[in-house]
Structure formats: structure tokens, C-alpha cells
């Protein structure tokens, strides 16, 4: 009896919440909770964790899980009359019984989850829709999230959206982001005032909370100490949010350790500046593709640039 584990396994997680474990071919894996359709773990072929999950994360409604990849819909942030970041991140999703046809080859492990608003949700946001999310782990360990939102209502509706990925990093003072240089951004620390990025790479020495506008489809997060680069590719998501709460804000969050800001960085594929509007019957699709590559960085030689141009 081989003790090989199945590529897709539904099991119990923290607080007995249902989760799905996806296993790649060479040891990589990912875990998704049905609560919030929340990816809480992504590990490489050496079983090393690539996503940050707070040691104080709360796995209990109505709190969203602190870390991993929370999904923001139908509202990003507090700009609108809904709760911060919308509500699908603190709702229970279900396994999709009629998923879209699999476009993925057989050597990929994937799961399809679906969310449809309840009567209670319709009182908060009065539109009907079907939100399908496919999470796939590739043979090489890449992680892909594909969202399909279909307007099943008789009226058009508009929304904003984000995959709020918390990357696990060695030390916040040792990382830099490439691909956002010269872009305009809205600074959430300055009532969304608009600025232009002057630096040729983004580094961190204080709280950062910015929405970069109309970014390239590829962004690199270089971790010198770990000698690795996260490559974030995105389709249908023009913006990118960069967030690190730093010391003071970290202390104000009860589900976040005081020093944990040193080991996480949020880089979020998003559609914020221009809300997405869907007419009745229309479907919107957005994809985020995460991979991690070894990177050697010697001063003056932006080896990882090859990653962005590759
Ligand atoms: O994505 C960055 C951000 O919008 C920050 O403004 C900060 O508030 C963060 O989200 C966390 O939000 P949360 O509601 O999860 O505490």
C-alpha cells in the first residue's frame, strides 16, 4: 500500500475548519481553507513555506485569517460603504459542483471553490453573482489563482478586487521590489494622495501602504538573504498594492505579532483605481500566477531584471 498522498485532499484544519491540500509532483504543496477561500500555505519542493501566516492568526468567523492570500471583494480597503476589504474573505465557500472545464493539464493539482451570496449578504450588497475561484499548483510548484465572477443579477454592478498576498521574507530590510519604478501610486498613509515613484526599486525602512497604478503584468520581490525572487504575474488586475505595517501599526493589530512585520510583505494584484463593472450575464476573469526562482544579486548587477524581462 503506497503511502503516496493524493494530489487533492479535503481534510480538517485549525478549529476543525475544512481545508483542501494540493500537492505538486515534486513535493510542493498548498493549503486552502473553505473559510474565505483562503490560501494559508504554499510550500516549495523542499517543503519550505513561502507565504507568511501570523502566529496570532484567528481562524474563526467573522475575523479574516491574518496572512496567506485573503480575497478582497466586492470592495478593496475602506473606500466604499462596505466593511474593510469586502466580505467574501470571512464567508464560507463550497466546493464547486459545476466548475468551468479544466484547462489545466493532468499533472497539475487544482480545486474549484464557489461563493454565492446568501439572503443576509444580499442585504449588505444587493447583487446576485457567482464567484468561482480555481487554485492550482503546478508540477514545478508554481501557484495560480483564477477568479471568475459572473453577474447573475438583472442589473449591472461594479466592484474592486485584490489578491492580498502576504509573502514570507527573511527580513524586511533585505528585500526590494522591482517592476514598479516610475509608476504613479496612491498613498493610503496620505489620504490616497497621488505620487510618482522616484526609486529604481522599492525598499523598506518605515510603514508603506500604497496602491501602484497600471503596473506591468510582472513584478519581482527580491529577498537577498534567502537568495530567492518571487515573481508575481497577473492578468486582468491593473494595480498592485504594497503594504508593510511596520512597528507601530503591527502593535495595534491583535492578530499580528509585534515583530512579525519584519518577516512579511504584502504585494497584492488588484483592480482598485477603476472599478470593474459587469452587465447582467457578463463574466469577469482575473488571474495571479506566483513562482519563486533562485536569485543571486551582486551590487550593480540586477540579475533578477532578467526575471522581469524573461
Ligand atoms: O492592503 C493594505 C491594506 O489595505 C492596509 O491599508 C491595511 O489596512 C491592510 O490592508 C490590512 O487590512 P485588514 O483589514 O486585513 O487588517
PDB file of C-alpha atoms and ligand atoms in Angstrom:
ATOM      1  CA  UNK A   1       0.000   0.000   0.000  1.00  0.00           C
ATOM      2  CA  UNK A   2       1.916   3.122  -1.161  1.00  0.00           C
ATOM      3  CA  UNK A   3       1.864   5.932   1.353  1.00  0.00           C
ATOM      4  CA  UNK A   4       1.810   8.388  -1.505  1.00  0.00           C
ATOM      5  CA  UNK A   5      -0.573  11.179  -0.598  1.00  0.00           C
ATOM      6  CA  UNK A   6      -3.305  12.193  -3.115  1.00  0.00           C
ATOM      7  CA  UNK A   7      -2.777  15.370  -5.198  1.00  0.00           C
ATOM      8  CA  UNK A   8      -6.017  16.812  -3.803  1.00  0.00           C
ATOM      9  CA  UNK A   9      -7.201  16.053  -0.273  1.00  0.00           C
ATOM     10  CA  UNK A  10     -10.096  17.561   1.713  1.00  0.00           C
ATOM     11  CA  UNK A  11      -9.384  17.439   5.457  1.00  0.00           C
ATOM     12  CA  UNK A  12      -9.770  19.374   8.717  1.00  0.00           C
ATOM     13  CA  UNK A  13      -7.558  22.283   9.678  1.00  0.00           C
ATOM     14  CA  UNK A  14      -7.362  24.751  12.579  1.00  0.00           C
ATOM     15  CA  UNK A  15     -10.553  24.828  14.672  1.00  0.00           C
ATOM     16  CA  UNK A  16     -11.810  21.906  12.573  1.00  0.00           C
ATOM     17  CA  UNK A  17     -12.358  24.230   9.636  1.00  0.00           C
ATOM     18  CA  UNK A  18     -12.468  22.427   6.273  1.00  0.00           C
ATOM     19  CA  UNK A  19      -9.389  22.826   4.106  1.00  0.00           C
ATOM     20  CA  UNK A  20      -8.091  21.409   0.840  1.00  0.00           C
ATOM     21  CA  UNK A  21      -4.468  20.316   0.480  1.00  0.00           C
ATOM     22  CA  UNK A  22      -2.988  20.414  -3.036  1.00  0.00           C
ATOM     23  CA  UNK A  23       0.239  18.507  -3.737  1.00  0.00           C
ATOM     24  CA  UNK A  24       2.575  19.206  -6.633  1.00  0.00           C
ATOM     25  CA  UNK A  25       4.617  16.460  -8.292  1.00  0.00           C
ATOM     26  CA  UNK A  26       7.957  17.139  -6.619  1.00  0.00           C
ATOM     27  CA  UNK A  27       6.995  17.907  -3.015  1.00  0.00           C
ATOM     28  CA  UNK A  28       5.448  21.344  -3.352  1.00  0.00           C
ATOM     29  CA  UNK A  29       2.049  21.939  -1.755  1.00  0.00           C
ATOM     30  CA  UNK A  30      -0.654  24.485  -0.999  1.00  0.00           C
ATOM     31  CA  UNK A  31      -3.490  24.630   1.545  1.00  0.00           C
ATOM     32  CA  UNK A  32      -6.836  26.436   1.025  1.00  0.00           C
ATOM     33  CA  UNK A  33      -9.476  26.947   3.707  1.00  0.00           C
ATOM     34  CA  UNK A  34     -13.107  26.965   2.567  1.00  0.00           C
ATOM     35  CA  UNK A  35     -13.480  29.794   5.090  1.00  0.00           C
ATOM     36  CA  UNK A  36     -12.721  32.775   2.902  1.00  0.00           C
ATOM     37  CA  UNK A  37     -11.402  30.554   0.071  1.00  0.00           C
ATOM     38  CA  UNK A  38      -8.181  31.468   1.828  1.00  0.00           C
ATOM     39  CA  UNK A  39      -4.813  30.057   0.742  1.00  0.00           C
ATOM     40  CA  UNK A  40      -2.871  29.811   4.015  1.00  0.00           C
ATOM     41  CA  UNK A  41       0.181  27.848   2.857  1.00  0.00           C
ATOM     42  CA  UNK A  42       2.335  27.475  -0.274  1.00  0.00           C
ATOM     43  CA  UNK A  43       5.466  25.361   0.039  1.00  0.00           C
ATOM     44  CA  UNK A  44       8.265  24.724  -2.450  1.00  0.00           C
ATOM     45  CA  UNK A  45       9.724  21.337  -3.433  1.00  0.00           C
ATOM     46  CA  UNK A  46      11.854  21.414  -0.259  1.00  0.00           C
ATOM     47  CA  UNK A  47       8.739  21.831   1.939  1.00  0.00           C
ATOM     48  CA  UNK A  48       9.782  25.432   2.790  1.00  0.00           C
ATOM     49  CA  UNK A  49       6.901  27.825   3.473  1.00  0.00           C
ATOM     50  CA  UNK A  50       6.698  30.744   1.011  1.00  0.00           C
ATOM     51  CA  UNK A  51       3.684  32.590   2.463  1.00  0.00           C
ATOM     52  CA  UNK A  52       3.538  34.456   5.761  1.00  0.00           C
ATOM     53  CA  UNK A  53       0.865  33.372   8.254  1.00  0.00           C
ATOM     54  CA  UNK A  54       0.738  35.231  11.570  1.00  0.00           C
ATOM     55  CA  UNK A  55       1.349  33.158  14.698  1.00  0.00           C
ATOM     56  CA  UNK A  56      -1.647  35.092  16.068  1.00  0.00           C
ATOM     57  CA  UNK A  57      -3.932  34.489  13.090  1.00  0.00           C
ATOM     58  CA  UNK A  58      -7.544  33.861  14.133  1.00  0.00           C
ATOM     59  CA  UNK A  59      -9.322  31.000  12.362  1.00  0.00           C
ATOM     60  CA  UNK A  60     -12.844  31.946  13.488  1.00  0.00           C
ATOM     61  CA  UNK A  61     -15.636  33.940  11.792  1.00  0.00           C
ATOM     62  CA  UNK A  62     -16.064  36.838  11.432  1.00  0.00           C
ATOM     63  CA  UNK A  63     -12.323  37.570  11.620  1.00  0.00           C
ATOM     64  CA  UNK A  64     -10.346  37.199   8.407  1.00  0.00           C
ATOM     65  CA  UNK A  65      -7.272  34.955   8.653  1.00  0.00           C
ATOM     66  CA  UNK A  66      -4.127  37.118   9.044  1.00  0.00           C
ATOM     67  CA  UNK A  67      -1.701  36.013   6.374  1.00  0.00           C
ATOM     68  CA  UNK A  68      -1.675  33.785   3.289  1.00  0.00           C
ATOM     69  CA  UNK A  69      -3.841  35.172   0.465  1.00  0.00           C
ATOM     70  CA  UNK A  70      -7.065  36.872   1.608  1.00  0.00           C
ATOM     71  CA  UNK A  71      -9.504  37.726  -1.214  1.00  0.00           C
ATOM     72  CA  UNK A  72     -10.917  41.252  -1.303  1.00  0.00           C
ATOM     73  CA  UNK A  73     -14.339  41.520  -2.969  1.00  0.00           C
ATOM     74  CA  UNK A  74     -16.613  43.411  -3.696  1.00  0.00           C
ATOM     75  CA  UNK A  75     -14.646  46.306  -2.110  1.00  0.00           C
ATOM     76  CA  UNK A  76     -10.916  46.887  -1.589  1.00  0.00           C
ATOM     77  CA  UNK A  77      -9.984  48.671   1.606  1.00  0.00           C
ATOM     78  CA  UNK A  78     -12.337  51.085   3.318  1.00  0.00           C
ATOM     79  CA  UNK A  79     -13.203  53.102   0.214  1.00  0.00           C
ATOM     80  CA  UNK A  80     -16.940  52.374  -0.011  1.00  0.00           C
ATOM     81  CA  UNK A  81     -19.794  51.698   2.381  1.00  0.00           C
ATOM     82  CA  UNK A  82     -18.979  48.019   2.963  1.00  0.00           C
ATOM     83  CA  UNK A  83     -16.724  46.558   5.680  1.00  0.00           C
ATOM     84  CA  UNK A  84     -12.946  46.834   5.091  1.00  0.00           C
ATOM     85  CA  UNK A  85     -11.919  44.669   2.113  1.00  0.00           C
ATOM     86  CA  UNK A  86     -15.486  43.477   1.450  1.00  0.00           C
ATOM     87  CA  UNK A  87     -16.898  40.252   2.929  1.00  0.00           C
ATOM     88  CA  UNK A  88     -16.032  37.148   0.899  1.00  0.00           C
ATOM     89  CA  UNK A  89     -12.824  36.732   2.989  1.00  0.00           C
ATOM     90  CA  UNK A  90     -14.962  35.956   6.046  1.00  0.00           C
ATOM     91  CA  UNK A  91     -17.626  33.772   4.467  1.00  0.00           C
ATOM     92  CA  UNK A  92     -17.746  30.031   3.937  1.00  0.00           C
ATOM     93  CA  UNK A  93     -17.226  28.925   0.340  1.00  0.00           C
ATOM     94  CA  UNK A  94     -18.068  25.488  -1.044  1.00  0.00           C
ATOM     95  CA  UNK A  95     -16.532  23.020  -3.459  1.00  0.00           C
ATOM     96  CA  UNK A  96     -17.837  23.920  -6.939  1.00  0.00           C
ATOM     97  CA  UNK A  97     -20.037  21.076  -8.219  1.00  0.00           C
ATOM     98  CA  UNK A  98     -20.169  22.507 -11.762  1.00  0.00           C
ATOM     99  CA  UNK A  99     -16.731  24.029 -12.312  1.00  0.00           C
ATOM    100  CA  UNK A 100     -15.591  25.502 -15.621  1.00  0.00           C
ATOM    101  CA  UNK A 101     -13.971  22.897 -17.908  1.00  0.00           C
ATOM    102  CA  UNK A 102     -10.431  22.129 -16.710  1.00  0.00           C
ATOM    103  CA  UNK A 103      -7.932  23.999 -18.873  1.00  0.00           C
ATOM    104  CA  UNK A 104      -5.144  22.583 -16.816  1.00  0.00           C
ATOM    105  CA  UNK A 105      -3.092  19.562 -17.833  1.00  0.00           C
ATOM    106  CA  UNK A 106      -3.374  16.454 -15.701  1.00  0.00           C
ATOM    107  CA  UNK A 107      -0.049  16.947 -13.899  1.00  0.00           C
ATOM    108  CA  UNK A 108      -1.450  19.917 -12.014  1.00  0.00           C
ATOM    109  CA  UNK A 109      -3.364  19.630  -8.758  1.00  0.00           C
ATOM    110  CA  UNK A 110      -6.284  22.026  -8.509  1.00  0.00           C
ATOM    111  CA  UNK A 111      -9.526  22.712  -6.682  1.00  0.00           C
ATOM    112  CA  UNK A 112     -12.552  24.804  -7.651  1.00  0.00           C
ATOM    113  CA  UNK A 113     -14.386  26.737  -4.940  1.00  0.00           C
ATOM    114  CA  UNK A 114     -17.536  28.807  -5.344  1.00  0.00           C
ATOM    115  CA  UNK A 115     -19.281  31.585  -3.428  1.00  0.00           C
ATOM    116  CA  UNK A 116     -22.866  32.768  -3.944  1.00  0.00           C
ATOM    117  CA  UNK A 117     -24.311  35.487  -1.686  1.00  0.00           C
ATOM    118  CA  UNK A 118     -26.810  34.455   0.989  1.00  0.00           C
ATOM    119  CA  UNK A 119     -30.022  36.355   1.836  1.00  0.00           C
ATOM    120  CA  UNK A 120     -28.016  38.058   4.603  1.00  0.00           C
ATOM    121  CA  UNK A 121     -25.245  39.043   2.157  1.00  0.00           C
ATOM    122  CA  UNK A 122     -27.813  40.488  -0.272  1.00  0.00           C
ATOM    123  CA  UNK A 123     -28.954  42.859   2.483  1.00  0.00           C
ATOM    124  CA  UNK A 124     -25.329  44.145   2.652  1.00  0.00           C
ATOM    125  CA  UNK A 125     -24.681  44.263  -1.092  1.00  0.00           C
ATOM    126  CA  UNK A 126     -27.873  43.751  -3.114  1.00  0.00           C
ATOM    127  CA  UNK A 127     -26.471  41.964  -6.164  1.00  0.00           C
ATOM    128  CA  UNK A 128     -26.519  38.293  -7.241  1.00  0.00           C
ATOM    129  CA  UNK A 129     -23.395  36.733  -8.675  1.00  0.00           C
ATOM    130  CA  UNK A 130     -21.362  33.532  -8.773  1.00  0.00           C
ATOM    131  CA  UNK A 131     -17.727  33.854  -7.702  1.00  0.00           C
ATOM    132  CA  UNK A 132     -15.651  30.857  -8.816  1.00  0.00           C
ATOM    133  CA  UNK A 133     -12.017  30.544  -7.749  1.00  0.00           C
ATOM    134  CA  UNK A 134      -9.661  27.848  -9.028  1.00  0.00           C
ATOM    135  CA  UNK A 135      -6.461  27.271  -7.080  1.00  0.00           C
ATOM    136  CA  UNK A 136      -3.821  25.291  -8.960  1.00  0.00           C
ATOM    137  CA  UNK A 137      -0.363  24.064  -8.011  1.00  0.00           C
ATOM    138  CA  UNK A 138       1.824  23.300 -10.998  1.00  0.00           C
ATOM    139  CA  UNK A 139       4.238  20.385 -11.399  1.00  0.00           C
ATOM    140  CA  UNK A 140       7.130  22.771 -10.634  1.00  0.00           C
ATOM    141  CA  UNK A 141       5.369  24.190  -7.579  1.00  0.00           C
ATOM    142  CA  UNK A 142       4.011  27.420  -9.090  1.00  0.00           C
ATOM    143  CA  UNK A 143       0.739  28.643  -7.580  1.00  0.00           C
ATOM    144  CA  UNK A 144      -2.091  30.029  -9.693  1.00  0.00           C
ATOM    145  CA  UNK A 145      -5.368  31.636  -8.620  1.00  0.00           C
ATOM    146  CA  UNK A 146      -8.032  32.162 -11.288  1.00  0.00           C
ATOM    147  CA  UNK A 147     -11.179  34.117 -10.394  1.00  0.00           C
ATOM    148  CA  UNK A 148     -14.382  34.156 -12.440  1.00  0.00           C
ATOM    149  CA  UNK A 149     -17.154  36.478 -11.286  1.00  0.00           C
ATOM    150  CA  UNK A 150     -20.450  36.164 -13.136  1.00  0.00           C
ATOM    151  CA  UNK A 151     -23.242  38.717 -12.805  1.00  0.00           C
ATOM    152  CA  UNK A 152     -26.427  36.635 -12.317  1.00  0.00           C
ATOM    153  CA  UNK A 153     -28.401  39.721 -11.369  1.00  0.00           C
ATOM    154  CA  UNK A 154     -30.796  41.680 -13.606  1.00  0.00           C
ATOM    155  CA  UNK A 155     -28.799  44.875 -13.048  1.00  0.00           C
ATOM    156  CA  UNK A 156     -25.169  45.860 -13.686  1.00  0.00           C
ATOM    157  CA  UNK A 157     -22.866  46.167 -10.673  1.00  0.00           C
ATOM    158  CA  UNK A 158     -19.356  47.500 -10.003  1.00  0.00           C
ATOM    159  CA  UNK A 159     -16.664  46.250  -7.638  1.00  0.00           C
ATOM    160  CA  UNK A 160     -12.996  46.481  -6.712  1.00  0.00           C
ATOM    161  CA  UNK A 161     -10.805  43.450  -6.056  1.00  0.00           C
ATOM    162  CA  UNK A 162      -7.469  42.199  -4.692  1.00  0.00           C
ATOM    163  CA  UNK A 163      -5.477  39.033  -4.061  1.00  0.00           C
ATOM    164  CA  UNK A 164      -3.855  40.285  -0.824  1.00  0.00           C
ATOM    165  CA  UNK A 165      -0.760  38.040  -0.828  1.00  0.00           C
ATOM    166  CA  UNK A 166       1.432  38.012   2.313  1.00  0.00           C
ATOM    167  CA  UNK A 167       4.899  36.856   1.156  1.00  0.00           C
ATOM    168  CA  UNK A 168       7.215  35.274   3.743  1.00  0.00           C
ATOM    169  CA  UNK A 169      10.575  37.091   3.685  1.00  0.00           C
ATOM    170  CA  UNK A 170      13.864  36.828   5.574  1.00  0.00           C
ATOM    171  CA  UNK A 171      13.992  40.429   6.759  1.00  0.00           C
ATOM    172  CA  UNK A 172      12.071  43.474   5.510  1.00  0.00           C
ATOM    173  CA  UNK A 173      15.317  45.478   5.320  1.00  0.00           C
ATOM    174  CA  UNK A 174      16.744  42.826   2.977  1.00  0.00           C
ATOM    175  CA  UNK A 175      14.062  42.866   0.279  1.00  0.00           C
ATOM    176  CA  UNK A 176      13.373  45.065  -2.727  1.00  0.00           C
ATOM    177  CA  UNK A 177      10.558  45.173  -5.261  1.00  0.00           C
ATOM    178  CA  UNK A 178      11.302  45.653  -8.951  1.00  0.00           C
ATOM    179  CA  UNK A 179       8.840  46.446 -11.711  1.00  0.00           C
ATOM    180  CA  UNK A 180       7.058  49.425 -10.072  1.00  0.00           C
ATOM    181  CA  UNK A 181       9.676  52.101 -10.707  1.00  0.00           C
ATOM    182  CA  UNK A 182       8.477  55.441 -12.246  1.00  0.00           C
ATOM    183  CA  UNK A 183       4.809  54.473 -11.723  1.00  0.00           C
ATOM    184  CA  UNK A 184       2.158  56.643 -10.087  1.00  0.00           C
ATOM    185  CA  UNK A 185       0.718  55.450  -6.781  1.00  0.00           C
ATOM    186  CA  UNK A 186      -1.978  56.463  -4.290  1.00  0.00           C
ATOM    187  CA  UNK A 187      -0.574  56.737  -0.772  1.00  0.00           C
ATOM    188  CA  UNK A 188      -3.003  55.263   1.786  1.00  0.00           C
ATOM    189  CA  UNK A 189      -0.963  56.961   4.517  1.00  0.00           C
ATOM    190  CA  UNK A 190      -1.693  60.352   2.936  1.00  0.00           C
ATOM    191  CA  UNK A 191      -5.454  60.055   2.208  1.00  0.00           C
ATOM    192  CA  UNK A 192      -4.722  58.436  -1.150  1.00  0.00           C
ATOM    193  CA  UNK A 193      -2.757  61.441  -2.451  1.00  0.00           C
ATOM    194  CA  UNK A 194      -1.129  60.652  -5.831  1.00  0.00           C
ATOM    195  CA  UNK A 195       2.663  60.494  -6.177  1.00  0.00           C
ATOM    196  CA  UNK A 196       5.183  59.165  -8.731  1.00  0.00           C
ATOM    197  CA  UNK A 197       7.692  56.505  -7.657  1.00  0.00           C
ATOM    198  CA  UNK A 198      11.191  58.048  -7.864  1.00  0.00           C
ATOM    199  CA  UNK A 199      13.230  54.999  -6.821  1.00  0.00           C
ATOM    200  CA  UNK A 200      14.500  52.354  -9.235  1.00  0.00           C
ATOM    201  CA  UNK A 201      13.488  49.706  -6.720  1.00  0.00           C
ATOM    202  CA  UNK A 202      11.284  49.832  -3.628  1.00  0.00           C
ATOM    203  CA  UNK A 203      12.999  49.161  -0.313  1.00  0.00           C
ATOM    204  CA  UNK A 204      11.626  49.464   3.224  1.00  0.00           C
ATOM    205  CA  UNK A 205      12.567  51.475   6.295  1.00  0.00           C
ATOM    206  CA  UNK A 206       9.087  52.533   7.556  1.00  0.00           C
ATOM    207  CA  UNK A 207       5.344  51.794   7.133  1.00  0.00           C
ATOM    208  CA  UNK A 208       4.312  51.563   3.470  1.00  0.00           C
ATOM    209  CA  UNK A 209       0.711  51.382   2.221  1.00  0.00           C
ATOM    210  CA  UNK A 210       0.445  52.271  -1.468  1.00  0.00           C
ATOM    211  CA  UNK A 211      -1.649  51.423  -4.494  1.00  0.00           C
ATOM    212  CA  UNK A 212       0.551  51.395  -7.631  1.00  0.00           C
ATOM    213  CA  UNK A 213      -1.455  52.148 -10.749  1.00  0.00           C
ATOM    214  CA  UNK A 214      -1.379  50.498 -14.197  1.00  0.00           C
ATOM    215  CA  UNK A 215       1.611  48.325 -13.342  1.00  0.00           C
ATOM    216  CA  UNK A 216       3.400  45.861 -15.651  1.00  0.00           C
ATOM    217  CA  UNK A 217       1.981  42.324 -15.539  1.00  0.00           C
ATOM    218  CA  UNK A 218       5.157  41.067 -13.856  1.00  0.00           C
ATOM    219  CA  UNK A 219       6.586  42.208 -10.511  1.00  0.00           C
ATOM    220  CA  UNK A 220       9.666  40.798  -8.753  1.00  0.00           C
ATOM    221  CA  UNK A 221      10.212  40.626  -4.984  1.00  0.00           C
ATOM    222  CA  UNK A 222      13.896  40.009  -4.310  1.00  0.00           C
ATOM    223  CA  UNK A 223      14.989  38.524  -0.992  1.00  0.00           C
ATOM    224  CA  UNK A 224      18.768  38.917  -0.830  1.00  0.00           C
ATOM    225  CA  UNK A 225      19.219  36.919   2.331  1.00  0.00           C
ATOM    226  CA  UNK A 226      17.189  33.953   1.066  1.00  0.00           C
ATOM    227  CA  UNK A 227      18.749  34.437  -2.408  1.00  0.00           C
ATOM    228  CA  UNK A 228      15.337  33.977  -3.951  1.00  0.00           C
ATOM    229  CA  UNK A 229      12.968  36.075  -6.001  1.00  0.00           C
ATOM    230  CA  UNK A 230       9.204  35.828  -6.000  1.00  0.00           C
ATOM    231  CA  UNK A 231       7.768  36.538  -9.444  1.00  0.00           C
ATOM    232  CA  UNK A 232       4.170  37.721  -9.442  1.00  0.00           C
ATOM    233  CA  UNK A 233       2.388  37.632 -12.808  1.00  0.00           C
ATOM    234  CA  UNK A 234      -1.132  38.944 -13.166  1.00  0.00           C
ATOM    235  CA  UNK A 235      -3.882  39.214 -15.789  1.00  0.00           C
ATOM    236  CA  UNK A 236      -6.946  41.449 -15.590  1.00  0.00           C
ATOM    237  CA  UNK A 237      -5.570  43.205 -12.481  1.00  0.00           C
ATOM    238  CA  UNK A 238      -4.025  46.555 -13.484  1.00  0.00           C
ATOM    239  CA  UNK A 239      -2.982  47.731  -9.998  1.00  0.00           C
ATOM    240  CA  UNK A 240      -0.654  46.457  -7.266  1.00  0.00           C
ATOM    241  CA  UNK A 241      -0.791  47.243  -3.550  1.00  0.00           C
ATOM    242  CA  UNK A 242       2.389  47.261  -1.463  1.00  0.00           C
ATOM    243  CA  UNK A 243       1.924  47.047   2.298  1.00  0.00           C
ATOM    244  CA  UNK A 244       4.098  46.652   5.361  1.00  0.00           C
ATOM    245  CA  UNK A 245       2.558  47.871   8.664  1.00  0.00           C
ATOM    246  CA  UNK A 246       5.958  48.408  10.334  1.00  0.00           C
ATOM    247  CA  UNK A 247       6.346  48.629  14.112  1.00  0.00           C
ATOM    248  CA  UNK A 248       3.549  50.932  15.381  1.00  0.00           C
ATOM    249  CA  UNK A 249       0.729  49.506  13.235  1.00  0.00           C
ATOM    250  CA  UNK A 250       1.972  45.969  13.981  1.00  0.00           C
ATOM    251  CA  UNK A 251       1.450  46.622  17.694  1.00  0.00           C
ATOM    252  CA  UNK A 252      -2.114  47.836  17.019  1.00  0.00           C
ATOM    253  CA  UNK A 253      -3.206  44.591  15.335  1.00  0.00           C
ATOM    254  CA  UNK A 254      -4.303  41.967  17.864  1.00  0.00           C
ATOM    255  CA  UNK A 255      -3.958  39.106  15.362  1.00  0.00           C
ATOM    256  CA  UNK A 256      -0.389  40.051  14.406  1.00  0.00           C
ATOM    257  CA  UNK A 257       2.856  39.650  16.398  1.00  0.00           C
ATOM    258  CA  UNK A 258       4.744  42.833  17.307  1.00  0.00           C
ATOM    259  CA  UNK A 259       7.864  41.816  15.347  1.00  0.00           C
ATOM    260  CA  UNK A 260       6.160  39.933  12.550  1.00  0.00           C
ATOM    261  CA  UNK A 261       6.308  42.984  10.240  1.00  0.00           C
ATOM    262  CA  UNK A 262       9.994  42.103   9.750  1.00  0.00           C
ATOM    263  CA  UNK A 263       9.121  38.802   8.063  1.00  0.00           C
ATOM    264  CA  UNK A 264       6.170  39.639   5.797  1.00  0.00           C
ATOM    265  CA  UNK A 265       5.488  41.833   2.792  1.00  0.00           C
ATOM    266  CA  UNK A 266       2.151  42.203   1.060  1.00  0.00           C
ATOM    267  CA  UNK A 267       2.269  42.675  -2.695  1.00  0.00           C
ATOM    268  CA  UNK A 268      -1.285  42.476  -3.955  1.00  0.00           C
ATOM    269  CA  UNK A 269      -2.542  42.020  -7.517  1.00  0.00           C
ATOM    270  CA  UNK A 270      -5.596  44.280  -7.658  1.00  0.00           C
ATOM    271  CA  UNK A 271      -8.223  46.244  -9.565  1.00  0.00           C
ATOM    272  CA  UNK A 272      -8.856  49.346  -7.464  1.00  0.00           C
ATOM    273  CA  UNK A 273      -8.461  52.682  -9.263  1.00  0.00           C
ATOM    274  CA  UNK A 274     -11.024  51.845 -11.956  1.00  0.00           C
ATOM    275  CA  UNK A 275     -13.884  49.739 -10.567  1.00  0.00           C
ATOM    276  CA  UNK A 276     -14.903  46.737 -12.689  1.00  0.00           C
ATOM    277  CA  UNK A 277     -18.480  46.984 -13.987  1.00  0.00           C
ATOM    278  CA  UNK A 278     -20.342  43.847 -15.069  1.00  0.00           C
ATOM    279  CA  UNK A 279     -23.588  43.898 -17.034  1.00  0.00           C
ATOM    280  CA  UNK A 280     -26.171  41.142 -16.386  1.00  0.00           C
ATOM    281  CA  UNK A 281     -24.835  37.799 -17.673  1.00  0.00           C
ATOM    282  CA  UNK A 282     -21.301  39.105 -18.095  1.00  0.00           C
ATOM    283  CA  UNK A 283     -18.328  37.288 -16.501  1.00  0.00           C
ATOM    284  CA  UNK A 284     -15.021  38.844 -15.351  1.00  0.00           C
ATOM    285  CA  UNK A 285     -11.818  36.794 -15.111  1.00  0.00           C
ATOM    286  CA  UNK A 286      -8.605  37.629 -13.226  1.00  0.00           C
ATOM    287  CA  UNK A 287      -5.536  35.503 -12.677  1.00  0.00           C
ATOM    288  CA  UNK A 288      -2.470  35.671 -10.442  1.00  0.00           C
ATOM    289  CA  UNK A 289       0.468  33.371 -11.028  1.00  0.00           C
ATOM    290  CA  UNK A 290       3.157  33.065  -8.343  1.00  0.00           C
ATOM    291  CA  UNK A 291       6.553  31.466  -8.813  1.00  0.00           C
ATOM    292  CA  UNK A 292       9.841  31.598  -6.935  1.00  0.00           C
ATOM    293  CA  UNK A 293      13.280  31.483  -8.536  1.00  0.00           C
ATOM    294  CA  UNK A 294      16.764  31.384  -7.059  1.00  0.00           C
ATOM    295  CA  UNK A 295      18.353  34.773  -7.446  1.00  0.00           C
ATOM    296  CA  UNK A 296      21.890  35.906  -6.981  1.00  0.00           C
ATOM    297  CA  UNK A 297      22.193  39.638  -6.590  1.00  0.00           C
ATOM    298  CA  UNK A 298      25.526  41.346  -6.715  1.00  0.00           C
ATOM    299  CA  UNK A 299      25.529  45.151  -6.236  1.00  0.00           C
ATOM    300  CA  UNK A 300      25.147  46.896  -9.541  1.00  0.00           C
ATOM    301  CA  UNK A 301      24.104  43.751 -11.379  1.00  0.00           C
ATOM    302  CA  UNK A 302      20.359  43.493 -11.315  1.00  0.00           C
ATOM    303  CA  UNK A 303      20.418  39.801 -12.204  1.00  0.00           C
ATOM    304  CA  UNK A 304      16.727  39.500 -11.323  1.00  0.00           C
ATOM    305  CA  UNK A 305      15.874  42.056 -14.005  1.00  0.00           C
ATOM    306  CA  UNK A 306      16.262  39.094 -16.325  1.00  0.00           C
ATOM    307  CA  UNK A 307      13.304  37.657 -14.408  1.00  0.00           C
ATOM    308  CA  UNK A 308      11.140  40.686 -15.285  1.00  0.00           C
ATOM    309  CA  UNK A 309      12.218  40.752 -18.921  1.00  0.00           C
ATOM    310  CA  UNK A 310      12.269  36.893 -19.293  1.00  0.00           C
TER     311      UNK A 310
HETATM  312  O1  LIG B   1      -3.787  46.096   1.630  1.00  0.00           O
HETATM  313  C1  LIG B   1      -3.280  47.002   2.514  1.00  0.00           C
HETATM  314  C2  LIG B   1      -4.384  47.419   3.483  1.00  0.00           C
HETATM  315  O2  LIG B   1      -5.434  47.977   2.781  1.00  0.00           O
HETATM  316  C3  LIG B   1      -3.812  48.348   4.550  1.00  0.00           C
HETATM  317  O3  LIG B   1      -4.398  49.605   4.465  1.00  0.00           O
HETATM  318  C4  LIG B   1      -4.123  47.631   5.864  1.00  0.00           C
HETATM  319  O4  LIG B   1      -5.233  48.110   6.464  1.00  0.00           O
HETATM  320  C5  LIG B   1      -4.271  46.199   5.414  1.00  0.00           C
HETATM  321  O5  LIG B   1      -4.901  46.280   4.178  1.00  0.00           O
HETATM  322  C6  LIG B   1      -4.893  45.254   6.361  1.00  0.00           C
HETATM  323  O6  LIG B   1      -6.225  45.226   6.344  1.00  0.00           O
HETATM  324  P1  LIG B   1      -7.029  44.252   7.354  1.00  0.00           P
HETATM  325  O7  LIG B   1      -8.447  44.647   7.172  1.00  0.00           O
HETATM  326  O8  LIG B   1      -6.762  42.831   6.888  1.00  0.00           O
HETATM  327  O9  LIG B   1      -6.478  44.495   8.722  1.00  0.00           O
END
